[in-house]
XYZ file of C-alpha atoms in Angstrom:
706
model
C 119.810 87.824 63.104
C 121.356 85.067 65.232
C 118.178 84.422 67.331
C 116.081 84.134 64.108
C 118.503 81.622 62.595
C 118.553 79.698 65.865
C 114.750 79.516 65.910
C 114.674 78.287 62.290
C 117.264 75.607 62.973
C 115.462 74.483 66.125
C 112.245 74.211 64.113
C 113.768 71.936 61.470
C 115.782 69.752 63.903
C 113.103 67.071 64.334
C 112.865 66.160 60.648
C 116.449 66.984 59.671
C 117.940 64.517 62.154
C 120.128 67.135 63.827
C 121.967 68.436 60.734
C 125.464 69.759 60.595
C 124.544 73.495 60.435
C 123.465 73.278 64.112
C 126.882 72.028 65.039
C 128.476 74.885 63.131
C 126.086 77.384 64.743
C 126.874 76.097 68.232
C 130.591 76.254 67.629
C 130.279 79.765 66.232
C 128.257 80.764 69.288
C 130.875 79.405 71.685
C 133.740 81.015 69.786
C 131.869 84.310 69.694
C 131.301 84.220 73.470
C 134.949 83.315 74.078
C 136.019 86.360 72.110
C 133.747 88.569 74.211
C 135.000 87.264 77.559
C 138.080 85.490 78.833
C 136.492 84.394 82.103
C 136.354 80.637 82.377
C 133.018 80.586 84.183
C 131.346 82.503 81.351
C 132.896 80.177 78.764
C 131.692 77.052 80.555
C 128.243 78.478 81.300
C 127.798 79.455 77.649
C 128.725 75.942 76.556
C 126.325 74.336 79.028
C 123.446 76.646 78.087
C 123.786 76.073 74.350
C 124.201 72.302 74.616
C 121.177 71.997 76.890
C 118.975 73.898 74.437
C 120.224 72.076 71.345
C 119.943 68.595 72.855
C 116.747 69.395 74.787
C 118.215 68.177 78.041
C 116.643 68.238 81.471
C 119.933 69.102 83.085
C 123.398 69.992 81.774
C 126.498 70.895 83.758
C 130.255 71.023 83.613
C 132.338 68.901 86.004
C 135.913 69.168 87.184
C 137.598 66.095 88.563
C 139.654 66.931 91.708
C 142.318 64.292 91.947
C 143.707 65.404 95.315
C 140.375 65.168 97.120
C 138.845 62.441 94.912
C 135.851 64.641 94.284
C 133.814 65.978 91.389
C 133.025 69.665 91.412
C 129.930 70.855 89.535
C 131.084 74.354 88.585
C 128.172 75.495 86.377
C 124.781 74.143 85.336
C 121.650 74.594 83.258
C 118.403 73.317 84.748
C 115.045 72.794 83.209
C 113.635 72.990 86.712
C 115.616 75.738 88.493
C 114.275 74.921 91.939
C 116.986 72.396 92.813
C 120.641 73.255 92.173
C 123.334 70.617 92.111
C 126.333 72.943 92.258
C 128.994 71.794 94.677
C 131.462 69.000 95.240
C 130.665 65.287 95.377
C 132.907 62.358 96.282
C 133.654 60.164 93.279
C 132.836 57.167 95.430
C 129.153 58.105 95.188
C 129.258 57.164 91.491
C 129.674 53.406 91.883
C 131.561 51.748 89.056
C 132.604 55.067 87.504
C 135.539 55.981 89.731
C 138.159 54.589 87.383
C 136.468 55.994 84.274
C 136.178 59.473 85.769
C 139.764 59.419 86.990
C 140.953 58.283 83.544
C 138.865 60.827 81.657
C 136.829 58.328 79.581
C 133.624 59.030 77.702
C 130.687 57.653 79.700
C 127.218 57.023 78.244
C 124.415 55.827 80.516
C 126.868 54.963 83.272
C 128.991 52.802 80.981
C 132.480 53.444 79.737
C 132.798 53.773 75.949
C 135.576 54.486 73.513
C 133.924 57.217 71.495
C 136.936 58.336 69.499
C 138.125 54.854 68.638
C 134.634 53.879 67.531
C 134.501 56.896 65.267
C 137.833 56.080 63.841
C 136.779 52.512 63.182
C 133.795 53.652 61.154
C 130.199 54.533 61.447
C 129.088 50.919 61.226
C 130.952 49.855 64.348
C 129.708 52.962 66.205
C 126.132 52.318 65.139
C 126.450 48.720 66.266
C 127.801 49.760 69.645
C 125.021 52.260 70.303
C 122.504 49.824 68.986
C 123.523 47.538 71.794
C 123.251 50.433 74.224
C 119.692 51.097 73.117
C 118.614 47.686 74.273
C 120.537 47.856 77.567
C 118.968 49.868 80.405
C 121.167 52.275 82.395
C 123.101 50.504 85.108
C 122.565 53.304 87.721
C 121.343 56.851 88.153
C 123.717 59.831 88.354
C 122.504 62.838 90.345
C 119.028 61.357 90.198
C 118.791 61.162 86.375
C 118.038 58.031 84.341
C 120.168 58.937 81.313
C 123.609 60.519 81.341
C 126.360 61.356 78.895
C 129.791 62.551 80.101
C 132.133 63.960 77.445
C 135.732 64.346 78.717
C 137.540 67.681 78.359
C 141.253 67.845 79.106
C 143.261 70.845 80.112
C 146.816 71.547 79.072
C 148.077 71.019 82.615
C 146.429 67.593 82.846
C 143.123 68.693 84.342
C 140.113 66.526 83.581
C 136.640 67.940 83.035
C 133.359 66.668 81.693
C 130.425 68.040 79.730
C 127.651 66.278 81.654
C 124.281 65.817 79.895
C 121.264 64.365 81.715
C 117.655 63.400 81.079
C 115.106 62.383 83.637
C 113.796 59.599 81.369
C 115.696 56.886 79.563
C 117.468 58.186 76.516
C 119.809 56.600 73.996
C 122.464 59.001 72.786
C 122.845 59.101 68.997
C 126.004 59.114 66.973
C 125.420 62.698 65.822
C 124.899 63.930 69.409
C 128.164 62.418 70.576
C 129.883 63.659 67.421
C 128.582 67.168 68.084
C 129.741 67.187 71.696
C 133.137 65.791 70.816
C 133.603 68.418 68.122
C 133.006 71.110 70.764
C 135.719 69.676 73.048
C 138.719 70.971 71.094
C 137.647 74.649 70.850
C 136.424 74.420 74.435
C 139.810 73.136 75.568
C 141.448 76.051 73.752
C 139.010 78.455 75.379
C 139.676 76.965 78.806
C 143.422 77.248 78.259
C 143.077 80.881 77.214
C 140.801 81.646 80.164
C 143.204 80.011 82.599
C 146.096 81.888 81.058
C 144.099 85.090 81.513
C 143.283 84.049 85.073
C 146.940 83.371 85.770
C 147.808 86.786 84.391
C 145.159 88.341 86.609
C 146.400 86.373 89.621
C 149.936 87.474 88.872
C 148.765 91.082 88.750
C 146.892 90.644 92.030
C 149.930 88.997 93.577
C 152.236 91.792 92.477
C 149.773 94.453 93.596
C 149.371 92.847 97.022
C 153.122 92.445 97.457
C 153.626 96.063 96.405
C 151.034 97.189 98.939
C 152.780 95.281 101.723
C 156.103 96.733 100.605
C 154.634 100.241 100.648
C 153.185 99.624 104.105
C 156.570 98.446 105.334
C 158.195 101.588 103.988
C 155.467 103.819 105.423
C 155.477 102.234 108.869
C 157.766 99.781 110.560
C 155.092 98.947 113.120
C 154.856 95.171 112.812
C 151.303 94.924 114.088
C 150.027 97.365 111.474
C 151.836 95.509 108.685
C 150.606 92.062 109.739
C 146.959 92.981 110.317
C 146.674 94.841 107.024
C 148.506 92.116 105.101
C 146.310 89.236 106.298
C 143.177 91.302 105.645
C 144.293 91.995 102.070
C 145.321 88.369 101.538
C 141.955 87.101 102.793
C 140.116 89.466 100.462
C 142.298 88.513 97.506
C 141.770 84.759 97.970
C 138.186 85.116 99.254
C 138.757 82.881 102.252
C 136.672 82.840 105.422
C 139.578 83.225 107.826
C 143.175 84.343 107.667
C 145.421 84.044 110.707
C 149.104 84.665 111.280
C 151.003 83.100 114.148
C 154.292 84.682 115.180
C 156.492 81.803 116.202
C 158.022 82.466 119.613
C 161.698 83.255 119.250
C 163.559 84.371 122.357
C 166.233 86.000 120.235
C 164.000 88.626 118.640
C 160.529 88.355 120.170
C 161.456 90.363 123.255
C 162.456 93.313 121.112
C 159.135 93.487 119.238
C 156.840 95.454 121.511
C 153.461 94.941 119.840
C 150.530 96.795 121.393
C 146.883 95.805 121.280
C 144.784 96.623 118.210
C 141.256 96.402 116.864
C 142.141 93.209 115.007
C 141.453 89.998 116.904
C 144.692 89.403 118.769
C 146.186 87.173 121.384
C 149.881 87.088 122.175
C 151.703 86.444 118.875
C 148.378 85.871 117.006
C 146.422 88.051 114.561
C 143.266 87.082 112.695
C 140.750 88.510 110.285
C 137.552 86.669 109.476
C 134.577 87.052 107.182
C 131.079 87.315 108.702
C 129.200 85.374 109.930
C 132.179 83.426 111.229
C 133.372 84.686 114.634
C 136.975 84.979 115.694
C 138.685 81.707 116.541
C 141.846 83.181 117.972
C 141.028 82.236 121.568
C 140.697 78.554 120.605
C 143.817 78.502 118.440
C 146.360 75.949 119.641
C 149.834 77.416 119.199
C 151.245 73.895 119.612
C 148.749 72.147 117.346
C 149.716 69.319 114.969
C 149.846 71.455 111.810
C 151.845 74.164 113.565
C 154.362 71.654 114.897
C 154.664 70.016 111.468
C 155.360 73.355 109.750
C 157.876 74.331 112.451
C 159.641 70.993 112.051
C 159.654 70.731 108.249
C 159.316 74.437 107.260
C 157.135 73.501 104.301
C 153.676 74.470 103.062
C 150.744 72.340 104.210
C 147.815 71.990 101.780
C 144.674 70.453 103.314
C 141.633 70.376 100.982
C 139.610 68.408 103.549
C 140.620 68.597 107.217
C 138.504 65.547 108.075
C 140.741 63.396 105.890
C 144.045 64.767 107.174
C 145.755 62.322 109.539
C 147.476 65.092 111.496
C 144.177 66.724 112.398
C 141.736 63.836 112.554
C 137.955 63.834 112.828
C 137.729 64.747 116.526
C 139.868 67.892 116.652
C 137.896 70.357 118.817
C 139.875 73.371 117.609
C 138.887 72.837 113.975
C 135.331 71.872 114.918
C 134.772 75.077 116.932
C 136.220 77.199 114.126
C 134.162 75.232 111.525
C 137.263 74.836 109.367
C 136.815 72.531 106.386
C 139.895 73.334 104.311
C 143.185 74.873 105.368
C 146.390 76.178 103.830
C 149.424 76.815 106.058
C 152.341 78.828 104.633
C 155.641 79.233 106.544
C 157.007 82.774 106.756
C 160.750 82.247 106.703
C 163.978 83.762 105.489
C 167.491 82.360 105.450
C 166.387 79.267 107.326
C 164.738 81.225 110.166
C 161.009 80.657 110.671
C 159.333 83.874 111.810
C 155.629 83.076 111.474
C 152.978 80.845 109.902
C 150.084 82.122 107.787
C 146.863 80.062 107.960
C 144.155 80.402 105.293
C 140.987 78.603 106.412
C 137.828 77.904 104.450
C 134.738 77.301 106.591
C 131.733 77.583 104.277
C 132.774 74.717 101.979
C 135.604 72.402 101.026
C 138.247 74.067 98.910
C 140.851 72.634 96.610
C 143.692 75.140 96.937
C 144.837 75.951 93.425
C 148.360 76.618 92.312
C 147.547 80.316 92.033
C 146.266 80.313 95.624
C 149.477 78.789 96.868
C 151.644 81.102 94.793
C 149.857 84.219 96.016
C 150.006 83.107 99.659
C 153.686 82.238 99.306
C 154.499 85.601 97.731
C 152.800 87.377 100.634
C 154.619 85.153 103.129
C 157.982 85.964 101.521
C 157.285 89.686 101.714
C 156.110 89.375 105.321
C 159.373 87.643 106.179
C 161.234 90.690 104.859
C 158.898 92.996 106.786
C 159.433 91.066 110.021
C 163.186 91.177 109.494
C 163.064 94.927 108.961
C 160.821 95.352 112.011
C 163.309 93.278 113.989
C 166.191 95.489 112.891
C 164.123 98.592 113.567
C 163.298 97.276 117.050
C 167.004 96.738 117.702
C 167.756 100.296 116.606
C 164.891 101.624 118.737
C 166.101 99.636 121.738
C 169.612 100.965 121.345
C 168.283 104.482 120.849
C 166.149 104.123 123.982
C 169.174 102.975 125.941
C 171.213 105.883 124.645
C 168.393 108.283 125.428
C 168.064 106.859 128.929
C 171.798 107.269 129.439
C 171.601 110.851 128.188
C 168.707 111.525 130.544
C 170.668 110.072 133.442
C 173.610 112.280 132.566
C 171.315 115.291 132.253
C 169.745 114.441 135.594
C 173.173 114.122 137.150
C 174.142 117.498 135.715
C 171.002 119.080 137.158
C 171.723 117.519 140.511
C 175.272 118.851 140.413
C 173.999 122.306 139.503
C 171.463 122.181 142.301
C 174.090 120.938 144.699
C 176.311 123.835 143.740
C 173.395 126.246 144.089
C 172.502 124.725 147.436
C 176.034 125.027 148.702
C 176.339 128.618 147.532
C 172.974 129.576 148.922
C 173.572 127.729 152.162
C 176.919 129.444 152.595
C 175.321 132.739 151.707
C 172.499 132.241 154.190
C 174.840 131.032 156.903
C 177.153 133.989 156.391
C 174.251 136.404 156.301
C 172.737 134.780 159.366
C 175.967 135.009 161.295
C 176.510 138.585 160.206
C 172.924 139.589 161.006
C 173.099 137.799 164.342
C 176.389 139.528 165.172
C 175.111 142.959 164.168
C 171.890 142.371 166.059
C 173.868 141.347 169.110
C 176.171 144.356 168.929
C 173.243 146.709 168.459
C 171.204 145.015 171.125
C 173.772 145.555 173.898
C 173.994 149.405 173.830
C 170.322 149.722 172.962
C 169.443 147.556 175.915
C 171.704 149.718 178.108
C 169.981 152.859 176.883
C 166.510 151.407 177.084
C 167.194 150.033 180.551
C 168.344 153.462 181.881
C 165.468 155.426 180.415
C 163.201 154.753 183.444
C 165.875 156.142 185.785
C 166.411 159.077 183.475
C 162.683 159.680 183.522
C 162.702 159.822 187.323
C 165.666 162.165 187.369
C 164.016 164.449 184.841
C 160.861 164.508 186.863
C 162.812 165.485 189.954
C 164.606 168.237 188.085
C 161.340 169.551 186.728
C 159.917 169.574 190.250
C 162.987 171.498 191.395
C 162.608 174.070 188.628
C 158.952 174.516 189.423
C 159.888 175.145 193.077
C 162.484 177.688 192.022
C 159.887 179.427 189.879
C 157.549 179.655 192.866
C 160.280 181.146 195.068
C 161.268 183.567 192.292
C 157.794 184.964 192.279
C 157.929 185.784 196.019
C 161.636 186.597 196.240
C 162.854 187.729 192.798
C 166.473 187.085 191.938
C 167.772 188.948 188.880
C 170.455 186.391 188.065
C 168.054 183.483 188.250
C 165.548 185.397 186.141
C 168.185 186.050 183.486
C 169.171 182.348 183.250
C 165.562 181.194 183.054
C 164.927 183.537 180.173
C 168.076 182.473 178.335
C 167.239 178.762 178.453
C 163.540 179.311 177.811
C 162.642 177.272 180.804
C 158.943 176.998 179.933
C 159.647 175.537 176.489
C 162.258 173.211 177.994
C 159.805 171.952 180.610
C 157.232 171.209 177.872
C 159.631 169.577 175.371
C 161.763 167.491 177.731
C 159.028 164.890 178.521
C 158.247 164.578 174.826
C 161.920 164.076 174.012
C 162.147 161.398 176.644
C 159.082 159.658 175.235
C 160.600 159.751 171.725
C 163.723 158.086 173.071
C 161.550 155.344 174.533
C 159.807 154.771 171.184
C 163.069 154.812 169.218
C 164.849 152.365 171.478
C 161.773 150.106 171.445
C 161.784 150.223 167.628
C 165.459 149.320 167.572
C 164.754 146.363 169.851
C 161.927 145.201 167.587
C 164.177 145.385 164.509
C 166.868 143.438 166.287
C 164.306 140.802 167.234
C 163.127 140.615 163.591
C 166.701 140.146 162.400
C 167.207 137.399 164.931
C 163.941 135.731 163.979
C 164.693 135.927 160.238
C 168.227 134.635 160.639
C 166.615 131.763 162.581
C 169.559 131.259 164.822
C 167.166 130.004 167.418
C 164.644 128.407 165.012
C 166.725 126.275 162.625
C 164.929 123.053 163.513
C 161.623 121.653 162.236
C 158.869 123.161 164.379
C 155.378 124.631 164.367
C 155.163 128.316 163.448
C 152.593 131.009 162.741
C 152.720 131.686 159.001
C 150.979 135.027 159.352
C 153.638 136.177 161.788
C 156.350 134.971 159.423
C 154.789 136.951 156.551
C 154.457 140.081 158.679
C 158.074 139.815 159.861
C 159.233 139.613 156.251
C 157.073 142.608 155.331
C 158.594 144.552 158.232
C 162.070 143.937 156.873
C 160.940 145.158 153.432
C 158.951 148.106 154.781
C 161.294 150.702 153.308
C 160.792 149.327 149.760
C 157.042 148.889 150.167
C 155.846 152.092 151.836
C 154.220 154.235 150.578
C 154.197 153.385 146.859
C 153.007 149.755 146.972
C 149.752 148.860 148.653
C 149.652 145.602 150.660
C 146.335 143.767 150.750
C 145.938 140.957 153.266
C 143.364 138.198 152.850
C 144.271 135.910 155.719
C 142.290 132.819 156.590
C 142.355 131.442 160.101
C 145.329 129.077 160.069
C 146.630 126.632 162.639
C 150.314 126.389 163.456
C 152.173 124.782 160.562
C 155.124 122.433 160.915
C 157.991 123.732 158.792
C 161.586 124.895 158.684
C 161.251 128.581 159.628
C 164.630 129.560 158.244
C 163.908 128.084 154.796
C 160.321 129.347 154.687
C 161.319 132.899 155.641
C 163.837 132.862 152.801
C 161.106 131.763 150.344
C 158.793 134.589 151.462
C 161.632 137.088 151.137
C 162.623 135.960 147.621
C 159.053 135.974 146.301
C 158.216 139.355 147.833
C 161.443 140.881 146.507
C 160.650 139.645 142.984
C 157.120 141.094 143.217
C 158.399 144.454 144.551
C 161.090 144.758 141.887
C 158.594 143.876 139.126
C 156.224 146.601 140.363
C 159.009 149.179 140.736
C 160.043 148.631 137.079
C 156.511 148.758 135.668
C 154.150 151.621 134.908
C 151.229 150.279 136.904
C 149.103 153.136 138.216
C 148.177 151.546 141.539
C 150.795 148.880 142.346
C 149.722 146.361 144.914
C 150.718 143.047 146.437
C 148.056 140.661 147.726
C 148.811 138.101 150.422
C 146.310 135.238 150.716
C 146.258 132.261 153.026
C 143.805 129.396 152.852
C 143.279 125.953 154.344
C 142.955 123.106 151.813
C 140.726 120.402 153.371
C 141.648 116.761 153.060
C 139.251 114.522 151.054
C 138.569 112.441 154.181
C 138.004 115.444 156.425
C 140.314 117.439 158.637
C 143.181 119.653 157.570
C 145.595 118.584 154.924
C 147.646 121.559 153.778
C 147.721 125.347 153.593
C 148.006 127.603 150.570
C 149.939 130.885 150.572
C 149.490 133.151 147.559
C 151.745 136.148 146.876
C 150.258 138.040 143.911
C 151.131 141.316 142.241
C 149.448 143.334 139.509
C 152.649 143.855 137.551
C 153.314 143.055 133.879
C 154.016 139.316 134.245
C 156.730 137.018 132.903
C 157.742 136.719 129.215
C 156.921 133.323 127.651
C 160.518 132.775 126.554
C 161.603 132.712 130.208
C 159.161 130.027 131.337
C 161.504 127.104 130.809
C 164.359 128.792 132.685
C 162.723 130.380 135.719
C 163.709 127.647 138.164
C 167.080 126.847 136.609
C 170.079 127.435 138.876
C 172.016 130.683 138.265
C 169.365 132.052 135.884
C 168.776 135.774 136.353
C 167.563 138.732 134.310
C 169.512 141.265 136.345
C 172.710 142.889 135.248
C 176.036 141.250 136.023
C 176.871 141.566 139.687
C 173.313 142.352 140.775
C 171.829 138.861 140.943
C 173.080 135.308 141.341
C 170.018 133.463 139.964
C 169.522 131.425 143.126
C 166.353 132.900 144.645
C 163.655 130.909 142.843
C 165.832 127.803 142.568
C 166.346 127.562 146.309
C 162.721 128.544 146.921
C 161.529 125.699 144.718
C 163.878 123.292 146.453
C 162.792 124.473 149.919
C 159.085 123.995 149.180
C 159.196 120.811 147.095
C 162.097 118.898 148.632
C 162.150 120.082 152.220
C 158.437 120.579 152.850
C 156.925 118.098 150.330
C 154.854 120.916 148.902
C 154.282 122.665 145.594
C 155.443 125.980 144.190
C 153.754 127.218 141.015
C 153.737 130.511 139.134
C 150.657 131.661 137.205
C 150.348 134.731 135.014
C 147.767 136.308 132.714
C 148.285 139.229 130.279
C 148.073 142.547 132.137
C 146.919 140.759 135.291
C 150.205 140.293 137.055
C 151.768 137.164 138.472
C 150.905 135.040 141.449
C 153.149 132.620 143.305
C 151.231 129.771 144.943
C 152.790 127.819 147.787
C 151.150 124.685 149.161
C 152.686 122.835 152.119
C 151.295 120.216 154.518
C 150.105 121.421 157.905
C 151.656 118.493 159.752
C 153.778 115.497 158.807
C 154.619 112.357 160.652
C 158.205 112.330 159.353
C 160.667 115.175 159.033
C 162.050 115.674 155.539
C 165.741 116.354 155.132
C 166.946 118.898 152.647
C 168.013 116.475 149.938
C 168.462 117.957 146.510
C 165.652 117.059 144.139
C 165.703 118.937 140.826
C 162.328 119.884 139.324
C 161.267 117.397 136.660
C 158.575 119.687 135.207
C 158.127 123.415 135.367
C 155.104 124.297 137.514
C 153.507 126.843 135.208
C 150.080 127.471 133.854
C 149.745 127.148 130.091
C 148.887 130.816 129.385
C 151.779 133.015 130.505
C 152.567 136.397 128.981
C 154.649 139.422 129.837
C 155.235 142.812 128.344
C 158.065 143.776 130.660
C 160.679 141.537 132.192
C 160.823 141.309 135.990
C 164.176 141.063 137.694
C 164.651 137.539 139.008
C 167.319 136.955 141.602
């Protein structure tokens, strides 16, 4: 219905002289559109469209006068020829002779100031006379390239000045009814603008509260300052639709050292974070942390509003930083609390000049206030973390000291034990060696004597055959001389073997006690392993099978006493694990291997002692190498075997000792020590900082660990 009425009215306009129903229709149209939308752009665009059609204009737009920048912003337009848009901002100085009229909000017809309302009030005759004069006077100048112009002022409740701008390409004299119509639209339009701005303020307040709530939630979720800052400036830039948003953490020696901020995907330099909108690249590398605006904000701790950076005296026209970043308008907000400046937030517009509205400043300030709280909380959290780290470090030092004391105690006990055992073994070996040596040394003489006696008996037997003697025959039968002559050499040979075996055992005891090999020297590892196996022969034979996989090894520089003890402890653990398991064919495998150096030559050797027993329970992994840990009954184990073994390999020989185990596949102990070293390593106590285990350990039965 409305389009039909509009067409009828437009058809009768030429001969009706623009009657009053058109004015009513236009006002109803504007009011109807206002009711449908509270967005100011829609309200203004509706007004411009309807006025342009009713007045048959070539161009109609709505202007806002920007007092701070002395500019006119064309916010919406209707064009008869849509190829050339005039939206944007123009300096008022371009409109010569109209600067004062625009700034005062006067009605302007054909580039001349008029008093439309006063003329109306004074009567139609005076108004007609005034416009009659205007008909005969040509326009003084063109505005936006048009010959005829009519600017109707519109005032906002906060003092804003706007204009309904009507233009024609040819000369046109504006009638009384046209001006009356436009002026009658001003009041409802001003109400609509006020309502739209109130709605916009409400929306901005909601956005501000939502953004502040998001930052608050982020602060509660994470006290990581970098995460809070980067997300906050990104959200602020999106909310205000700016091209760049940067935050500069002001250097403060009191709290900056405690904020350990790592690198992130956001553009970052020390104390700087930035988000930008494509196609504008990051400007963080060119940012001057001691620039004029920064220094002004630090000094005065106030907000800096710069609609046009080229007109700001602090920046000037030749500032390379702003030229590289293409910044045209800037807003700097201090982030402060209780008189302490923590940071500065910069909002930069690069695509066009921007007059920062009150809502823009309020939103940015609200975010800055919340960021100040977040930085304070991050500062307090950093202090707590620093103190906690110090306490943790102190606890670790105390724990390390305790481990060292435990290892020292274990070392002293084990050293005393080894020394006592060595002295006892050496003494026993010495006491055994003396009589055995006496026996073994006399066996050759005894052998000669026996041979002589046998020769004598054989002679007697020969004489007995030729000259029988009953008494001699009786004695020879009683002593079974033939059996005696056969068995006596065998008995003598057994004595030789036994005494030789005793001498070998004594030598093994002396070698193991290392009374003569306590220094750092080159030894044959295979011989050391075989000596240890000889000492454990009674526990090994015949139940446990020993498999040897020896590589050809050179002599290895080591401490024989300590290394023999390691072999003994590991072999004892393997034997005891096999003796307590139900393995059908128990076996121990000894492997040796050379580990080549990356640059060639020999670097180290690897000794592997593996068994096919049940393995080690996972719950024991963290305690295997702890001093005094044992799974044996009270009185049967001291829990020093693996502890001292680990210390001997790692600390004394600069090697590695690891234990690996797989389900139902036994356990293997791997020893790696250098073949040769330029410096001898003393037996300083160094507790293990990490347990040398593979990640997949399992046991069904518990071995006995000494």
